[in-house]
CSV table of C-alpha atoms in Angstrom, one decimal:
chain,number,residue,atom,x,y,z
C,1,UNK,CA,105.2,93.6,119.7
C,2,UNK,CA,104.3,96.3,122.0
C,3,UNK,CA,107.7,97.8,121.1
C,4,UNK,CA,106.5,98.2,118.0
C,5,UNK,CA,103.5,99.7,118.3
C,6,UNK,CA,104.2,103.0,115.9
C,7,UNK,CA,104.6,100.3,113.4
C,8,UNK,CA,101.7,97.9,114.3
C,9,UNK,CA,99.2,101.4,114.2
C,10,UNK,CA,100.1,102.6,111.0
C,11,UNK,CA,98.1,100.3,109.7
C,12,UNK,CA,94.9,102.2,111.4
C,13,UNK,CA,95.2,105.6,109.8
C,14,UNK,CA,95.0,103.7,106.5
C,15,UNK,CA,92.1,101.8,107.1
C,16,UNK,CA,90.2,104.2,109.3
C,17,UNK,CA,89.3,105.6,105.1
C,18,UNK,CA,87.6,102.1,104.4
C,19,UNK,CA,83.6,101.8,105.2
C,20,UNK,CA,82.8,99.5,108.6
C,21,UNK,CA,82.2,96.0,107.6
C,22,UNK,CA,84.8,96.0,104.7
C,23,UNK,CA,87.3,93.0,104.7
C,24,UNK,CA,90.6,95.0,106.0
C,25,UNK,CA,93.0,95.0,102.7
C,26,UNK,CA,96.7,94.4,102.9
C,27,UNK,CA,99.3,97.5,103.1
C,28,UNK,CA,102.0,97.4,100.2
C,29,UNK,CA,105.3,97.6,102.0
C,30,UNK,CA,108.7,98.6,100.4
C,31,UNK,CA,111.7,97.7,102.7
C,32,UNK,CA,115.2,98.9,101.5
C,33,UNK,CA,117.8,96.9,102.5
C,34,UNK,CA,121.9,97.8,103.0
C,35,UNK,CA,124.8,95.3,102.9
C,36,UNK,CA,125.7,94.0,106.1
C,37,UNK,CA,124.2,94.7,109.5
C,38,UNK,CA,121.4,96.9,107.8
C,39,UNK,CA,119.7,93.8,106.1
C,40,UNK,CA,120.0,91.7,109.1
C,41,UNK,CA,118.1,94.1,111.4
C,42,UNK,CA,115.6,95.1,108.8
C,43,UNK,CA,114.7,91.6,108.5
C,44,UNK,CA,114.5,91.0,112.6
C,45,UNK,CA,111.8,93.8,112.6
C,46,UNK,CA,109.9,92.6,109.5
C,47,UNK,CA,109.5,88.8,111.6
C,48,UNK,CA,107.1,91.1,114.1
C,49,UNK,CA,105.2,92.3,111.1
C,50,UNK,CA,101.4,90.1,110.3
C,51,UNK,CA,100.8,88.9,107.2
C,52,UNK,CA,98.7,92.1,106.5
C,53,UNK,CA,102.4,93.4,105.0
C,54,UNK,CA,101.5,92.4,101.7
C,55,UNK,CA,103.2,92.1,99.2
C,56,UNK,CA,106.8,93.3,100.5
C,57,UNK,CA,108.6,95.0,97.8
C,58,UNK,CA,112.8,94.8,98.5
C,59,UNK,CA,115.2,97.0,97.1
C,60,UNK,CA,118.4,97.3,97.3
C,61,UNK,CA,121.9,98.7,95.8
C,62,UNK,CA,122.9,96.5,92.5
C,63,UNK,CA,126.6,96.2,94.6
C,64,UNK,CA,124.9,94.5,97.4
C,65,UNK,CA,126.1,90.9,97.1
C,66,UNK,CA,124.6,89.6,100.3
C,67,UNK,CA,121.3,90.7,100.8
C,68,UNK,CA,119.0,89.3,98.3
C,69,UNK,CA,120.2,85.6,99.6
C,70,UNK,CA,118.9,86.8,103.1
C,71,UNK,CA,115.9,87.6,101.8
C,72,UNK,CA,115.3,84.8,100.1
C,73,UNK,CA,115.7,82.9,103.3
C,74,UNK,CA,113.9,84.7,105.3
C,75,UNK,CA,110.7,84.9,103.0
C,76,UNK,CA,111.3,80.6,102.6
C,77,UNK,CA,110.5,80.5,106.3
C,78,UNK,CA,107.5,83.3,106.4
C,79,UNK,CA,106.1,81.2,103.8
C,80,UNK,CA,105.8,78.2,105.7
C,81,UNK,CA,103.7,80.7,108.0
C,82,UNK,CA,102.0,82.6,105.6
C,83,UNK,CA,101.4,80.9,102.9
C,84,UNK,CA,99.7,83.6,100.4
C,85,UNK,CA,102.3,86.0,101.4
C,86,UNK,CA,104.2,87.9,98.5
C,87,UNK,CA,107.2,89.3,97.3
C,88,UNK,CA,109.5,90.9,95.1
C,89,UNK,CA,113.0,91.9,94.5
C,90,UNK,CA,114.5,95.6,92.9
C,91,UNK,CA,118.1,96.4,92.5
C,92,UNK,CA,118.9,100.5,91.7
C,93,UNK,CA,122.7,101.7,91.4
C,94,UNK,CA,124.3,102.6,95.0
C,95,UNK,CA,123.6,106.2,95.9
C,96,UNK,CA,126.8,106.3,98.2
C,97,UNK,CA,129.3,103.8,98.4
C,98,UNK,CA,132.1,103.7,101.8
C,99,UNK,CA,134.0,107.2,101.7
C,100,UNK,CA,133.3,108.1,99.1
C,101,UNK,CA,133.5,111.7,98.8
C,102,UNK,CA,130.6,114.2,100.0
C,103,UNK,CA,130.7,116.1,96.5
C,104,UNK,CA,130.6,112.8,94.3
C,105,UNK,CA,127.8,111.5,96.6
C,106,UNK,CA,125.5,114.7,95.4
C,107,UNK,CA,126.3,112.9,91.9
C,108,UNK,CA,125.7,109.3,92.1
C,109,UNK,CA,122.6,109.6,94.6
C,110,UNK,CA,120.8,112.0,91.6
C,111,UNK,CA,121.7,109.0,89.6
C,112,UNK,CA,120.2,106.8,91.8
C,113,UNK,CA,117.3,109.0,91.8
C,114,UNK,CA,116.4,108.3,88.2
C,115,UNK,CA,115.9,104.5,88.9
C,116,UNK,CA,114.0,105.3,92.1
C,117,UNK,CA,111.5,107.4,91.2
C,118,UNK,CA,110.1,105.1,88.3
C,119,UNK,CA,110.4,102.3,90.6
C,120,UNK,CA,108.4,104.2,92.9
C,121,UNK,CA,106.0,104.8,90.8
C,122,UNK,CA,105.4,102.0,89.6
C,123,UNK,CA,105.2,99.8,93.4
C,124,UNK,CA,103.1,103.0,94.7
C,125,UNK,CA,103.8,101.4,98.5
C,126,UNK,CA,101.5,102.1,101.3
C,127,UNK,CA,104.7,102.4,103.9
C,128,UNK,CA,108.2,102.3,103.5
C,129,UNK,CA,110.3,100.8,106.1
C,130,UNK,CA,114.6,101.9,106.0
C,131,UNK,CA,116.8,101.7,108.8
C,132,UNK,CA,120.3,103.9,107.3
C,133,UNK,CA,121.3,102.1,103.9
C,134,UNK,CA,122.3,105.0,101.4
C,135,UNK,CA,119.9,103.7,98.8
C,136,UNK,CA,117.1,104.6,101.4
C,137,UNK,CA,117.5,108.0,100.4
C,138,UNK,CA,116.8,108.4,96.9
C,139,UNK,CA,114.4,105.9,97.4
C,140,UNK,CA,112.5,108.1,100.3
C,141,UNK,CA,113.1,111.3,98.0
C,142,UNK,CA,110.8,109.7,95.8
C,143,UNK,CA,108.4,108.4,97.5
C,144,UNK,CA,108.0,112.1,98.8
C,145,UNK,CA,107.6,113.6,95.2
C,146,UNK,CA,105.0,111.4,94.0
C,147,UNK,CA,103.1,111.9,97.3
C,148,UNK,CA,103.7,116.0,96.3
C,149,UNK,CA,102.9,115.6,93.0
C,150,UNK,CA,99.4,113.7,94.2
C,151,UNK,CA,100.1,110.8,93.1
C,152,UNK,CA,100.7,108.0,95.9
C,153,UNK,CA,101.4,109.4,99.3
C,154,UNK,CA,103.7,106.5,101.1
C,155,UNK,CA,103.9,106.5,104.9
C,156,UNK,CA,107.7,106.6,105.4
C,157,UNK,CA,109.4,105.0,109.1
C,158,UNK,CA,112.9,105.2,109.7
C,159,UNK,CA,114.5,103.1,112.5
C,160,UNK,CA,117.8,104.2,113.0
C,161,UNK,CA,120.4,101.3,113.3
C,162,UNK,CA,120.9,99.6,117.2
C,163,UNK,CA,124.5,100.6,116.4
C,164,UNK,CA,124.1,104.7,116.4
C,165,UNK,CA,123.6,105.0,120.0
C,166,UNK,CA,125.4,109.2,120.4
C,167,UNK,CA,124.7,110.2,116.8
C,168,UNK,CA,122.6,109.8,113.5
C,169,UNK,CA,123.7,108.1,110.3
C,170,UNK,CA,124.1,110.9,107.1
C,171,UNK,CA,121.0,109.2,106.4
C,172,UNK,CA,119.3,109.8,109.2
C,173,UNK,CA,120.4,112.8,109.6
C,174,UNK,CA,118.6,113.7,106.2
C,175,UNK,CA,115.7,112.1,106.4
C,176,UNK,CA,114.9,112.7,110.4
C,177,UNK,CA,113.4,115.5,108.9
C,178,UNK,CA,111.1,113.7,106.1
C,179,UNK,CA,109.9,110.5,107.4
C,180,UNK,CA,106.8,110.2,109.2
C,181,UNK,CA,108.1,108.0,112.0
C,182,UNK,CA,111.9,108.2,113.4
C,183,UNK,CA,112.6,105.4,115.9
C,184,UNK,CA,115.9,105.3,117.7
C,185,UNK,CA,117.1,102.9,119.6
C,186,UNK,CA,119.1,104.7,122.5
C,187,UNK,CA,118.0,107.3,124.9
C,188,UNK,CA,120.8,110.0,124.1
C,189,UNK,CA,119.2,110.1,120.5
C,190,UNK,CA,116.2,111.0,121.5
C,191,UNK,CA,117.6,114.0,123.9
C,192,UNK,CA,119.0,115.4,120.8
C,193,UNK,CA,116.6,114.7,118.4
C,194,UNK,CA,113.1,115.7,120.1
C,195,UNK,CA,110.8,114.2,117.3
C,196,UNK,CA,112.4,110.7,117.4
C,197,UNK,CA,110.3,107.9,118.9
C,198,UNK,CA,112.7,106.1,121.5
C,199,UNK,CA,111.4,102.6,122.1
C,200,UNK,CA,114.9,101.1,123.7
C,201,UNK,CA,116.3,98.3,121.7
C,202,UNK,CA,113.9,96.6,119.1
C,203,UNK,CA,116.1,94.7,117.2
């Protein structure tokens, strides 16, 4: 837990708005989730979260065949711990599939976009959670606008995958420079990128 204190604090800045004596209300959380290894470690960090992570909104790219049966399992068990815990489940199309080129990227991401940003909108999350899945970007994007345009400002923390230990992931090389919180996991990121929090391997 302590290694996740960024995350445990965020919390804090929220509440410190309410008046003293008010019951503490739950933060809205959207977590995007990626296909493989992505989904796996996003879940490990979400089993340190407290049941104050209500409800947890999931999306994920409409391709992904694997990730919405790992979710389902792991919010089976968190229910057996929390009880009144929610969730909910949101596919959008794949902003970047595995080489595909740089050019067509630009394309399907804006496509992406347009299913994000009414999604978005719509969840209005307190704090967004992403840890390299392409769909995290468009999703992020979004999440910036509305906060531009006034209408929901979302807390966004990054936590680059245990796997990039020498460099960033094109995600996290894009959104190093939007998100509120950028946790890596290895201490060579952390020389290169000054405003990364390294907090060794949490996951």
């Amino acid at each position: 837990l302590l290694l996740l204190l960024p995350l445990l604090l965020v919390p804090l800045a929220l509440l410190a708005r309410t008046r003293r004596g008010r019951r503490t209300p739950p933060l809205s959380l959207l977590v995007v989730a990626g296909s493989g290894g992505h989904t796996t470690e996003i879940l490990r960090l979400l089993s340190c979260l407290s049941e104050s992570y209500s409800p947890r909104h999931y999306v994920f790219a409409d391709s992904d065949k694997m990730s919405e049966a790992k979710i389902r399992s792991f919010e089976q068990k968190r229910a057996e711990k929390f009880p009144k815990s929610q969730f909910t489940l949101h596919r959008i199309p794949r902003s970047r599939e595995v080489r595909q080129s740089w050019i067509s990227s630009v394309v399907t991401t804006l496509y992406s976009m347009l299913y994000s940003l009414p999604l978005t909108n719509k969840l209005k999350p307190d704090l967004i959670l992403c840890n390299g899945p392409g769909t995290c970007v468009p999703v992020c994007i979004s999440a910036l606008l509305l906060g531009l345009l006034g209408i929901k400002r979302s807390i966004i923390v990054y936590v680059e995958s245990i796997c990039r230990v020498e460099t960033l992931s094109l995600s996290g090389k894009i959104l190093y420079y939007f998100s509120d919180y950028f946790i890596v996991q290895w201490p060579d990121l952390k020389e290169k990128y000054p405003k990364s929090v390294y907090l060794g391997r949490i996951v």
